[in-house]
């Protein structure tokens, strides 16, 4: 059973989210301010965190940064909840490294779609657990990534993007296919942030970032290993 932490100061919203997730079979943890939320996340290590941005004590961005710094939660998927409909806020959240966002008010159906899409990609996919391509090794079971056989940090989004490309070497991948592979659906906001994710991914790969090629007008491509 997956455990989901809800960090949300508006108790009726937290209760409504909790009710819907529990009904769908998830175990729920709740915190009503940023400090409790951080502590609970580090102690309980949930499978997914729903993080409101406007929180008393410590705002959502500060909570997020702290969780990303701590090895216990560095790779935990986070969906940011924002009351602000401005696209800039959503993009800022995704660029900070959040896995997804939901703008309030959202429907239970929308919530479930996002939660299920993320947990599906965190869960072990079928097939061989290890996948290697050039200097990259992916442990699909633990979502650990190795660069030249050394452990390297990738967010779950970066992991999924690179894996998707490496499993289709030498073939340009359309932006929409990439978006769907990672988020389970594609929309304009995500499209705008794809390039940011790819840029940061390349930086993390250092000299091996050159394996990831931009294909103008289409999307991205990873070179064949024997090329
Ligand atoms: Ca709030």
GROMACS .gro file of N, CA and C and ligand atoms in nm, residues 8-10 52-56 104, ligand 1:
model
   28
    8UNK      N    1  -0.090   2.059   0.396
    8UNK     CA    2  -0.193   2.155   0.354
    8UNK      C    3  -0.254   2.217   0.479
    9UNK      N    4  -0.247   2.351   0.491
    9UNK     CA    5  -0.297   2.417   0.612
    9UNK      C    6  -0.449   2.433   0.612
   10UNK      N    7  -0.509   2.434   0.493
   10UNK     CA    8  -0.655   2.445   0.489
   10UNK      C    9  -0.713   2.306   0.516
   52UNK      N   10   0.131   2.183  -0.044
   52UNK     CA   11   0.075   2.315  -0.068
   52UNK      C   12   0.188   2.417  -0.066
   53UNK      N   13   0.178   2.522  -0.147
   53UNK     CA   14   0.287   2.622  -0.151
   53UNK      C   15   0.271   2.729  -0.044
   54UNK      N   16   0.148   2.773  -0.020
   54UNK     CA   17   0.124   2.878   0.079
   54UNK      C   18   0.096   2.812   0.213
   55UNK      N   19   0.200   2.806   0.297
   55UNK     CA   20   0.188   2.737   0.426
   55UNK      C   21   0.239   2.827   0.538
   56UNK      N   22   0.179   2.817   0.655
   56UNK     CA   23   0.236   2.888   0.771
   56UNK      C   24   0.363   2.816   0.817
  104UNK      N   25  -0.549   2.466  -0.742
  104UNK     CA   26  -0.676   2.463  -0.670
  104UNK      C   27  -0.775   2.558  -0.735
  228LIG    CA1   28  -0.237   2.708   0.201
   0.00000   0.00000   0.00000
